[in-house]
Amino acid sequence: MAKQLWGTRFAKKTNLLTYTFTSSISFDKKLAKYDVLGSIAHAKMLGSKKIIPAKDAALIVKGLSSILQDVKSGKFKFDLKAEDVHSNIQDVLFKKIGPAANKLHTARSRNDQIALDVRMYLKEEVKELEQLIKFLQKSILNFAGNNSKVIIPGYTHLQTAQCVLFAHHLLAYIEGLERDKARLLDAYKRIDEMPLGSCALSGTGLPIERERVARELNFKDVTQNSIDSVSDRDFIIEVLADLSILAVHLSRISEDLILWSTREFNFIDIDFSFCTGSSIMPHKKNPDVLELVRGFVGKIHGDFSNVLILMKGLPLSYNRDLQLDKPPLFNSVDTIKSILTILAELFKNIKVKENVIAERVMDESLFSVDIVEHLIKKGLSYREAHDIVGRLVRDSLDKGRNISSFDASELKKYSDKLDSGIKNILNAWASVNLKISYGSTNPRLVAKQLALWSKRLIARQ
Ligand code: ARG
């Protein structure tokens, strides 16, 4: 059992079961770097305000700086018998510099300390997540640019619907990911408030200067209410909610790729290096990476509801329950980071089967709306046009004939507005070119979007 920060008041030793049950060092050691940085800023402030002697502050800073080196280089040996990361670092500091170490915890509690550590951790992680999302967007954009001349059948209800540029479909992923980035950066604003100095819950009678600590640690502002500061975990819930939405997007991207790589679709080939095989069926090449991405979403949503439920009905201010926010948070952040990293690589390893796809877009039912719009342009109402084309499509399917094989007199039977001119629009390129509305699959508009995104993603490096 390591030294506890509160042992003296206790008449009895802690039961070993209690000790292990309440310990958090196994996971909060991840916060060591931030804990030390926060303590350095705190000690400097205590020294400058003469709350502790300047020479003690200098000694503390020196001791903590060497601990920081060890933490960063991985040399720091965590004491898994310590209660938490705060106690562990305090202990090591005492061993390094002696009694001056005992002044570090002046005007501070672990309640505001842990709130600070998690905020610092998240500030770094959110920036890293932003970068990783951007890498994935760039990888998708590259893939879209390399296949900008491919037209695929677009789907609704997983039934073939209308032709779309493959790049248009891929750009849809980039849009969603951009919103994910924006949500995280919005949460960042609320993470970027410095809680230290709130102490246990009520603040302190010592003349601390919270703004100075905030400046030193590069926070935009200080938190405004000491009770809220030690109770609030909204910023964690927000990040987990944002990651949950991001995870949904990543699972949908994965599902598209899984479907497209089936023999039934056969639109793409995912390189062997990103697939795995079967122990029994020699012919198999399975998209396990993508299946796991899809599967991990469950864990991430679980983490989100974990913390949400943890917070429900919790009385103000600090409660030890709050310790349990960290495993789900760390798990989600780490999982999403590994997913973003592997997906960005995977997109560099997909081949598009242009010939197979080209055959699929010969299916003339994909152009039914184009014929409807052709008739509308000739003055028919939408309803009339829909009926005419409905009959035409039904007959073509029943008779097993392409619409393009109907001659002028046959077409006339459906409507005198239906002429053999429609044959010019019964192909994939005509179909996408006919779309003119902003945001549509028109090749010129999609090319513009591709250019815009490459400017956006490269400019905001
Ligand atoms: N380990 C705690 C947490 O993660 C911080 C320590 C606060 N403990 C206490 N007894 N006040 O929230």
Coordinates of C-alpha atoms and ligand atoms in Angstrom, one line a residue:
M1 CA 0.0 0.0 0.0
A2 CA 1.6 3.3 -1.0
K3 CA 1.4 6.6 1.0
Q4 CA -2.0 8.2 0.9
L5 CA -2.6 11.9 0.7
W6 CA -5.1 11.7 3.5
G7 CA -4.0 8.9 5.8
T8 CA -3.4 10.8 9.0
R9 CA -7.0 11.5 9.9
F10 CA -7.8 7.8 9.7
A11 CA -7.8 5.7 12.8
K12 CA -7.3 2.5 10.9
K13 CA -5.4 1.2 7.9
T14 CA -7.4 0.9 4.7
N15 CA -8.6 -2.6 4.0
L16 CA -6.7 -4.0 1.0
L17 CA -10.0 -4.6 -0.8
T18 CA -11.0 -1.0 -0.4
Y19 CA -7.6 0.1 -1.6
T20 CA -7.7 -1.9 -4.8
F21 CA -11.3 -1.2 -5.4
T22 CA -10.9 2.5 -5.2
S23 CA -7.5 2.8 -7.0
S24 CA -7.5 4.4 -10.4
I25 CA -3.7 4.4 -11.2
S26 CA -4.1 1.6 -13.7
F27 CA -5.9 3.9 -16.1
D28 CA -5.4 7.5 -14.9
K29 CA -1.6 7.0 -15.4
K30 CA -2.4 8.1 -18.9
L31 CA -2.9 11.6 -17.5
A32 CA 0.6 11.8 -15.9
K33 CA 2.0 14.3 -18.4
Y34 CA -0.9 16.7 -17.9
D35 CA -0.8 16.2 -14.1
V36 CA 2.8 17.2 -14.0
L37 CA 2.4 20.2 -16.4
G38 CA -0.5 21.4 -14.3
S39 CA 1.5 21.1 -11.1
I40 CA 4.4 23.0 -12.6
A41 CA 2.1 25.9 -13.5
H42 CA 0.4 25.7 -10.1
A43 CA 3.8 25.8 -8.2
K44 CA 5.1 28.7 -10.3
M45 CA 1.9 30.6 -9.4
L46 CA 2.2 29.7 -5.7
G47 CA 5.8 31.0 -5.7
S48 CA 5.0 34.2 -7.6
K49 CA 2.2 35.0 -5.2
K50 CA 4.4 34.3 -2.3
I51 CA 2.0 31.7 -1.0
I52 CA 4.9 29.4 -0.8
P53 CA 8.6 30.5 -0.6
A54 CA 10.1 31.2 -4.1
K55 CA 12.9 28.8 -3.4
D56 CA 10.5 25.9 -2.6
A57 CA 8.6 26.7 -5.7
A58 CA 11.8 26.6 -7.8
L59 CA 12.7 23.2 -6.2
I60 CA 9.3 21.8 -6.9
V61 CA 9.4 23.0 -10.5
K62 CA 12.8 21.5 -10.9
G63 CA 11.7 18.1 -9.5
L64 CA 8.6 18.1 -11.6
S65 CA 10.5 18.9 -14.7
S66 CA 12.7 15.9 -14.3
I67 CA 9.6 13.8 -13.6
L68 CA 8.1 15.2 -16.8
Q69 CA 11.2 14.1 -18.8
D70 CA 10.8 10.6 -17.4
V71 CA 7.1 10.5 -18.1
K72 CA 7.6 11.7 -21.7
S73 CA 10.4 9.3 -22.4
G74 CA 8.5 6.4 -20.8
K75 CA 11.1 6.0 -18.1
F76 CA 8.8 6.9 -15.3
K77 CA 7.9 3.8 -13.3
F78 CA 4.3 4.0 -12.3
D79 CA 3.6 2.6 -8.8
L80 CA 0.5 0.4 -9.4
K81 CA 0.1 0.4 -5.6
A82 CA -0.5 4.2 -5.6
E83 CA -4.1 5.3 -5.2
D84 CA -4.1 7.5 -8.3
V85 CA -1.8 9.3 -10.6
H86 CA -1.8 12.4 -8.4
S87 CA -0.6 10.5 -5.3
N88 CA 2.0 8.7 -7.4
I89 CA 3.6 11.8 -8.7
Q90 CA 3.4 13.5 -5.3
D91 CA 5.3 10.6 -3.8
V92 CA 8.0 10.5 -6.4
L93 CA 8.4 14.3 -6.0
F94 CA 8.9 13.9 -2.3
K95 CA 11.5 11.3 -2.9
K96 CA 13.3 13.6 -5.2
I97 CA 13.2 16.9 -3.4
G98 CA 12.2 16.2 0.2
P99 CA 9.8 18.3 2.3
A100 CA 9.4 21.2 -0.1
A101 CA 7.2 18.7 -2.1
N102 CA 4.6 18.9 0.6
K103 CA 3.8 22.5 -0.3
L104 CA 2.7 21.7 -3.9
H105 CA -0.8 20.7 -2.9
T106 CA -1.5 24.1 -1.3
A107 CA -4.7 25.7 -2.6
R108 CA -5.6 22.6 -4.6
S109 CA -7.6 19.5 -4.3
R110 CA -7.6 16.3 -6.4
N111 CA -11.1 17.4 -7.4
D112 CA -10.0 20.4 -9.4
Q113 CA -6.7 18.6 -10.4
I114 CA -8.4 15.8 -12.1
A115 CA -10.8 18.2 -13.9
L116 CA -7.7 20.0 -15.2
D117 CA -5.9 16.9 -16.2
V118 CA -8.8 15.6 -18.3
R119 CA -9.3 19.0 -20.0
M120 CA -5.7 19.2 -20.9
Y121 CA -5.7 15.6 -22.2
L122 CA -8.8 16.3 -24.3
K123 CA -7.4 19.6 -25.7
E124 CA -4.5 17.6 -27.2
E125 CA -6.7 14.6 -28.3
V126 CA -9.3 16.8 -30.0
K127 CA -6.6 18.5 -32.0
E128 CA -5.2 15.1 -32.9
L129 CA -8.6 13.8 -33.8
E130 CA -9.1 16.8 -36.1
Q131 CA -5.9 15.9 -37.9
L132 CA -6.7 12.3 -38.2
I133 CA -10.2 13.1 -39.6
K134 CA -8.5 15.4 -42.1
F135 CA -6.1 12.6 -43.2
L136 CA -9.0 10.3 -43.8
Q137 CA -10.8 13.1 -45.8
K138 CA -7.7 13.6 -47.9
S139 CA -7.3 9.9 -48.5
I140 CA -11.0 9.7 -49.6
L141 CA -10.5 12.8 -51.7
N142 CA -7.5 11.3 -53.5
F143 CA -9.4 8.2 -54.2
A144 CA -12.4 10.2 -55.5
G145 CA -10.0 12.3 -57.7
N146 CA -8.3 9.1 -59.1
N147 CA -11.8 7.8 -60.1
S148 CA -13.4 11.0 -61.2
K149 CA -14.6 9.5 -64.5
V150 CA -16.5 6.6 -63.0
I151 CA -20.3 6.5 -62.8
I152 CA -22.0 4.1 -60.5
P153 CA -25.7 3.2 -60.0
G154 CA -26.7 5.1 -56.9
Y155 CA -29.0 3.3 -54.5
T156 CA -32.0 4.1 -52.3
H157 CA -33.5 1.4 -50.2
L158 CA -30.5 -0.6 -51.4
Q159 CA -32.2 -0.9 -54.8
T160 CA -30.6 0.7 -57.9
A161 CA -32.0 4.2 -58.3
Q162 CA -30.1 6.7 -60.5
C163 CA -26.7 7.2 -62.0
V164 CA -24.2 9.2 -59.9
L165 CA -20.6 10.0 -60.2
F166 CA -18.6 7.7 -57.9
A167 CA -16.7 10.8 -56.8
H168 CA -20.0 12.4 -55.8
H169 CA -20.8 9.5 -53.5
L170 CA -17.3 9.7 -52.0
L171 CA -17.6 13.4 -51.4
A172 CA -20.7 12.7 -49.4
Y173 CA -18.4 11.0 -46.9
I174 CA -16.2 14.0 -46.8
E175 CA -19.1 16.2 -46.0
G176 CA -20.1 14.1 -43.0
L177 CA -16.6 14.0 -41.7
E178 CA -16.3 17.7 -42.0
R179 CA -19.4 18.1 -39.6
D180 CA -17.7 15.6 -37.2
K181 CA -14.6 17.8 -37.2
A182 CA -16.7 21.0 -36.7
R183 CA -18.6 19.3 -33.8
L184 CA -15.3 18.4 -32.0
L185 CA -13.8 21.8 -32.5
D186 CA -17.0 23.4 -31.1
A187 CA -16.7 21.1 -28.0
Y188 CA -13.1 22.3 -27.8
K189 CA -14.2 25.8 -26.9
R190 CA -15.9 24.5 -23.8
I191 CA -13.0 22.2 -22.9
D192 CA -10.7 25.2 -23.1
E193 CA -11.6 26.6 -19.6
M194 CA -9.2 26.1 -16.7
P195 CA -10.7 24.7 -13.5
L196 CA -7.7 24.7 -11.1
G197 CA -8.1 26.9 -8.1
S198 CA -11.7 25.6 -7.5
C199 CA -10.1 23.3 -5.0
A200 CA -12.4 20.8 -3.3
L201 CA -15.6 22.8 -4.3
S202 CA -15.6 26.2 -2.7
G203 CA -12.4 27.9 -3.8
T204 CA -9.7 29.0 -1.4
G205 CA -8.8 31.7 1.1
L206 CA -5.3 31.9 -0.2
P207 CA -4.5 34.7 -2.7
I208 CA -4.1 32.5 -5.8
E209 CA -4.1 33.8 -9.4
R210 CA -6.1 31.4 -11.6
E211 CA -5.6 33.5 -14.7
R212 CA -1.9 33.1 -14.5
V213 CA -2.2 29.4 -14.4
A214 CA -4.6 29.5 -17.3
R215 CA -2.1 31.5 -19.3
E216 CA 0.8 29.3 -18.5
L217 CA -1.2 26.2 -19.5
N218 CA -2.5 27.9 -22.7
F219 CA -6.1 27.9 -21.7
K220 CA -8.4 30.6 -23.2
D221 CA -10.2 31.3 -20.0
V222 CA -10.8 30.1 -16.4
T223 CA -14.0 28.4 -15.3
Q224 CA -16.5 30.7 -13.6
N225 CA -18.0 28.6 -10.7
S226 CA -15.9 26.5 -8.4
I227 CA -18.8 24.1 -7.7
D228 CA -19.5 23.6 -11.4
S229 CA -15.8 23.2 -12.1
V230 CA -15.4 20.1 -10.0
S231 CA -18.8 18.6 -10.9
D232 CA -19.0 19.2 -14.6
R233 CA -18.3 16.5 -17.1
D234 CA -20.4 17.9 -20.0
F235 CA -17.2 18.3 -22.0
I236 CA -16.6 14.6 -21.8
I237 CA -20.2 13.7 -22.7
E238 CA -20.0 16.1 -25.6
V239 CA -16.8 14.5 -27.0
L240 CA -18.3 11.1 -26.6
A241 CA -21.5 12.1 -28.4
D242 CA -19.4 13.6 -31.2
L243 CA -17.3 10.4 -31.4
S244 CA -20.5 8.4 -31.5
I245 CA -21.8 10.3 -34.5
L246 CA -18.4 10.1 -36.1
A247 CA -18.4 6.3 -35.4
V248 CA -21.8 6.1 -37.2
H249 CA -20.3 7.7 -40.2
L250 CA -17.3 5.4 -40.2
S251 CA -19.5 2.4 -39.9
R252 CA -21.6 3.5 -42.9
I253 CA -18.5 4.1 -45.0
S254 CA -17.3 0.6 -44.0
E255 CA -20.7 -0.9 -44.9
D256 CA -20.6 0.6 -48.4
L257 CA -17.2 -0.7 -49.0
I258 CA -18.1 -4.1 -47.7
L259 CA -21.1 -4.3 -50.0
W260 CA -19.2 -3.0 -53.0
S261 CA -16.5 -5.6 -52.4
T262 CA -18.9 -8.6 -52.5
R263 CA -19.1 -10.7 -55.6
E264 CA -22.7 -9.6 -56.0
F265 CA -21.7 -6.0 -56.3
N266 CA -18.1 -6.4 -57.5
F267 CA -17.5 -2.7 -57.7
I268 CA -14.2 -2.7 -55.9
D269 CA -11.3 -4.8 -54.9
I270 CA -9.7 -4.2 -51.5
D271 CA -6.1 -5.1 -51.5
F272 CA -5.0 -8.4 -49.8
S273 CA -3.0 -6.4 -47.3
F274 CA -6.2 -5.1 -45.8
C275 CA -8.2 -8.3 -45.8
T276 CA -8.0 -11.6 -44.0
G277 CA -8.7 -15.2 -45.0
S278 CA -10.8 -18.1 -43.7
S279 CA -9.3 -21.1 -41.8
I280 CA -11.7 -23.4 -43.6
M281 CA -12.7 -21.9 -46.9
P282 CA -9.6 -21.4 -49.1
H283 CA -11.4 -19.1 -51.5
K284 CA -12.3 -16.4 -49.0
K285 CA -10.9 -12.9 -48.8
N286 CA -12.8 -11.2 -46.1
P287 CA -13.1 -7.4 -45.3
D288 CA -12.5 -8.0 -41.6
V289 CA -11.0 -4.6 -41.0
L290 CA -14.2 -2.9 -42.2
E291 CA -16.3 -5.3 -40.2
L292 CA -14.4 -4.5 -37.1
V293 CA -14.9 -0.8 -37.7
R294 CA -18.6 -1.4 -38.0
G295 CA -18.5 -3.5 -34.8
F296 CA -16.5 -1.0 -32.8
V297 CA -19.4 1.5 -33.0
G298 CA -21.2 -0.6 -30.4
K299 CA -18.3 0.0 -28.0
I300 CA -18.2 3.7 -28.7
H301 CA -21.9 4.1 -28.2
G302 CA -21.6 2.1 -25.1
D303 CA -18.9 4.4 -23.8
F304 CA -21.2 7.4 -24.5
S305 CA -24.2 6.0 -22.6
N306 CA -21.8 4.8 -19.9
V307 CA -20.8 8.4 -19.0
L308 CA -24.2 9.8 -19.6
I309 CA -25.8 7.4 -17.1
L310 CA -22.9 7.9 -14.8
M311 CA -23.8 11.6 -14.6
K312 CA -27.5 11.2 -14.3
G313 CA -28.9 12.3 -11.0
L314 CA -25.4 12.8 -9.5
P315 CA -25.7 15.4 -6.8
L316 CA -23.3 18.4 -6.9
S317 CA -20.5 18.7 -6.4
Y318 CA -17.6 16.2 -6.8
N319 CA -18.4 12.5 -6.2
R320 CA -16.1 9.6 -6.6
D321 CA -18.3 8.2 -9.3
L322 CA -16.6 10.7 -11.6
Q323 CA -13.5 8.6 -11.5
L324 CA -15.3 6.2 -13.8
D325 CA -15.6 8.6 -16.7
K326 CA -12.0 8.0 -17.7
P327 CA -11.9 4.3 -19.0
P328 CA -14.8 4.9 -21.4
L329 CA -13.4 8.2 -22.6
F330 CA -9.9 6.8 -23.2
N331 CA -11.3 3.8 -24.9
S332 CA -13.4 5.8 -27.3
V333 CA -10.6 8.2 -28.1
D334 CA -8.1 5.4 -28.7
T335 CA -10.5 3.3 -30.7
I336 CA -11.6 6.1 -33.0
K337 CA -7.9 7.1 -33.6
S338 CA -7.1 3.6 -34.6
I339 CA -10.1 3.4 -36.9
L340 CA -9.3 6.7 -38.6
T341 CA -5.7 5.7 -39.1
I342 CA -6.5 2.3 -40.7
L343 CA -9.3 3.7 -42.9
A344 CA -7.1 6.4 -44.3
E345 CA -4.6 3.7 -45.4
L346 CA -7.3 1.3 -46.6
F347 CA -8.6 3.9 -49.1
K348 CA -5.2 4.0 -50.7
N349 CA -5.5 0.2 -51.3
I350 CA -8.8 0.0 -53.2
K351 CA -9.1 -0.7 -56.9
V352 CA -12.2 0.3 -58.7
K353 CA -13.5 -2.3 -61.2
E354 CA -14.5 0.1 -63.9
N355 CA -15.5 -2.5 -66.5
V356 CA -17.9 -4.2 -64.2
I357 CA -19.4 -0.9 -63.1
A358 CA -19.7 0.3 -66.7
E359 CA -21.9 -2.7 -67.5
R360 CA -24.1 -2.1 -64.5
V361 CA -25.0 1.5 -65.6
M362 CA -26.3 0.1 -68.9
D363 CA -29.4 -0.8 -67.1
E364 CA -31.9 1.7 -68.6
S365 CA -34.3 1.7 -65.7
L366 CA -31.6 4.0 -64.1
F367 CA -32.8 6.7 -66.5
S368 CA -36.5 6.6 -65.8
V369 CA -36.4 10.0 -64.0
D370 CA -34.4 11.5 -66.9
I371 CA -37.3 10.5 -69.3
V372 CA -39.8 11.9 -66.9
E373 CA -38.0 15.2 -66.8
H374 CA -37.6 15.2 -70.6
L375 CA -41.5 15.0 -70.8
I376 CA -41.9 17.7 -68.2
K377 CA -39.6 20.0 -70.3
K378 CA -42.1 19.3 -73.2
G379 CA -45.0 20.6 -71.2
L380 CA -46.4 17.6 -69.4
S381 CA -47.3 17.6 -65.8
Y382 CA -45.1 15.6 -63.4
R383 CA -48.0 13.2 -62.8
E384 CA -48.7 12.6 -66.5
A385 CA -45.0 12.1 -67.2
H386 CA -44.6 9.7 -64.3
D387 CA -47.5 7.6 -65.6
I388 CA -46.3 7.4 -69.1
V389 CA -42.8 6.4 -68.1
G390 CA -44.2 3.9 -65.6
R391 CA -46.0 2.1 -68.4
L392 CA -43.0 2.3 -70.7
V393 CA -40.7 0.8 -68.0
R394 CA -43.2 -1.9 -67.1
D395 CA -43.6 -3.0 -70.7
S396 CA -39.8 -2.9 -71.3
L397 CA -39.3 -5.2 -68.2
D398 CA -42.2 -7.5 -69.1
K399 CA -41.0 -7.9 -72.7
G400 CA -37.4 -8.1 -71.7
R401 CA -36.5 -5.3 -74.1
N402 CA -34.4 -2.2 -73.6
I403 CA -36.3 1.1 -73.9
S404 CA -33.7 2.1 -76.5
S405 CA -35.0 -0.7 -78.8
F406 CA -38.5 0.8 -79.0
D407 CA -38.9 2.6 -82.3
A408 CA -40.6 5.9 -82.9
S409 CA -44.0 4.5 -83.6
E410 CA -43.9 2.2 -80.6
L411 CA -42.9 5.2 -78.4
K412 CA -45.8 7.3 -79.8
K413 CA -48.2 4.8 -78.3
Y414 CA -47.3 6.0 -74.8
S415 CA -47.3 9.7 -75.6
D416 CA -47.0 11.9 -78.7
K417 CA -44.3 13.8 -76.7
L418 CA -42.2 10.6 -76.6
D419 CA -39.9 10.6 -79.6
S420 CA -36.8 8.7 -80.5
G421 CA -34.8 11.7 -79.2
I422 CA -35.0 10.1 -75.8
K423 CA -32.4 7.5 -77.0
N424 CA -29.8 10.2 -76.6
I425 CA -30.4 10.4 -72.9
L426 CA -30.4 6.7 -72.2
N427 CA -26.8 6.5 -71.1
A428 CA -25.0 7.2 -67.9
W429 CA -23.0 10.2 -69.0
A430 CA -26.1 11.9 -70.5
S431 CA -27.9 11.2 -67.3
V432 CA -25.4 12.8 -65.0
N433 CA -24.9 15.7 -67.4
L434 CA -28.6 16.4 -67.3
K435 CA -28.5 17.2 -63.6
I436 CA -27.9 20.9 -63.2
S437 CA -29.1 21.7 -59.7
Y438 CA -26.5 22.9 -57.2
G439 CA -25.1 20.0 -55.2
S440 CA -26.2 17.5 -57.8
T441 CA -24.1 14.8 -59.5
N442 CA -23.4 17.0 -62.6
P443 CA -19.7 16.3 -63.6
R444 CA -18.8 20.0 -63.8
L445 CA -20.2 20.6 -60.3
V446 CA -18.6 17.5 -58.9
A447 CA -15.2 18.6 -60.4
K448 CA -15.7 22.0 -58.7
Q449 CA -16.4 20.3 -55.4
L450 CA -13.3 18.1 -55.8
A451 CA -11.2 21.2 -56.4
L452 CA -12.9 23.1 -53.5
W453 CA -12.2 20.3 -51.1
S454 CA -8.6 19.8 -52.1
K455 CA -8.1 23.5 -51.5
R456 CA -9.9 23.4 -48.2
L457 CA -8.2 20.3 -46.9
I458 CA -4.7 21.4 -48.0
A459 CA -5.1 25.1 -47.1
R460 CA -6.2 24.4 -43.5
Q461 CA -3.1 22.2 -42.8
Ligands
ARG1 N1 -9.4 9.7 -9.0 C1 -10.4 10.8 -8.9 C2 -11.1 11.0 -10.2 O1 -10.7 10.5 -11.2 C3 -9.8 12.0 -8.5 C4 -9.5 12.0 -7.0 C5 -10.5 12.6 -6.2 N2 -10.6 11.9 -5.1 C6 -11.2 12.3 -3.9 N3 -11.2 11.5 -3.0 N4 -11.6 13.5 -3.8 O2 -12.1 11.7 -10.3

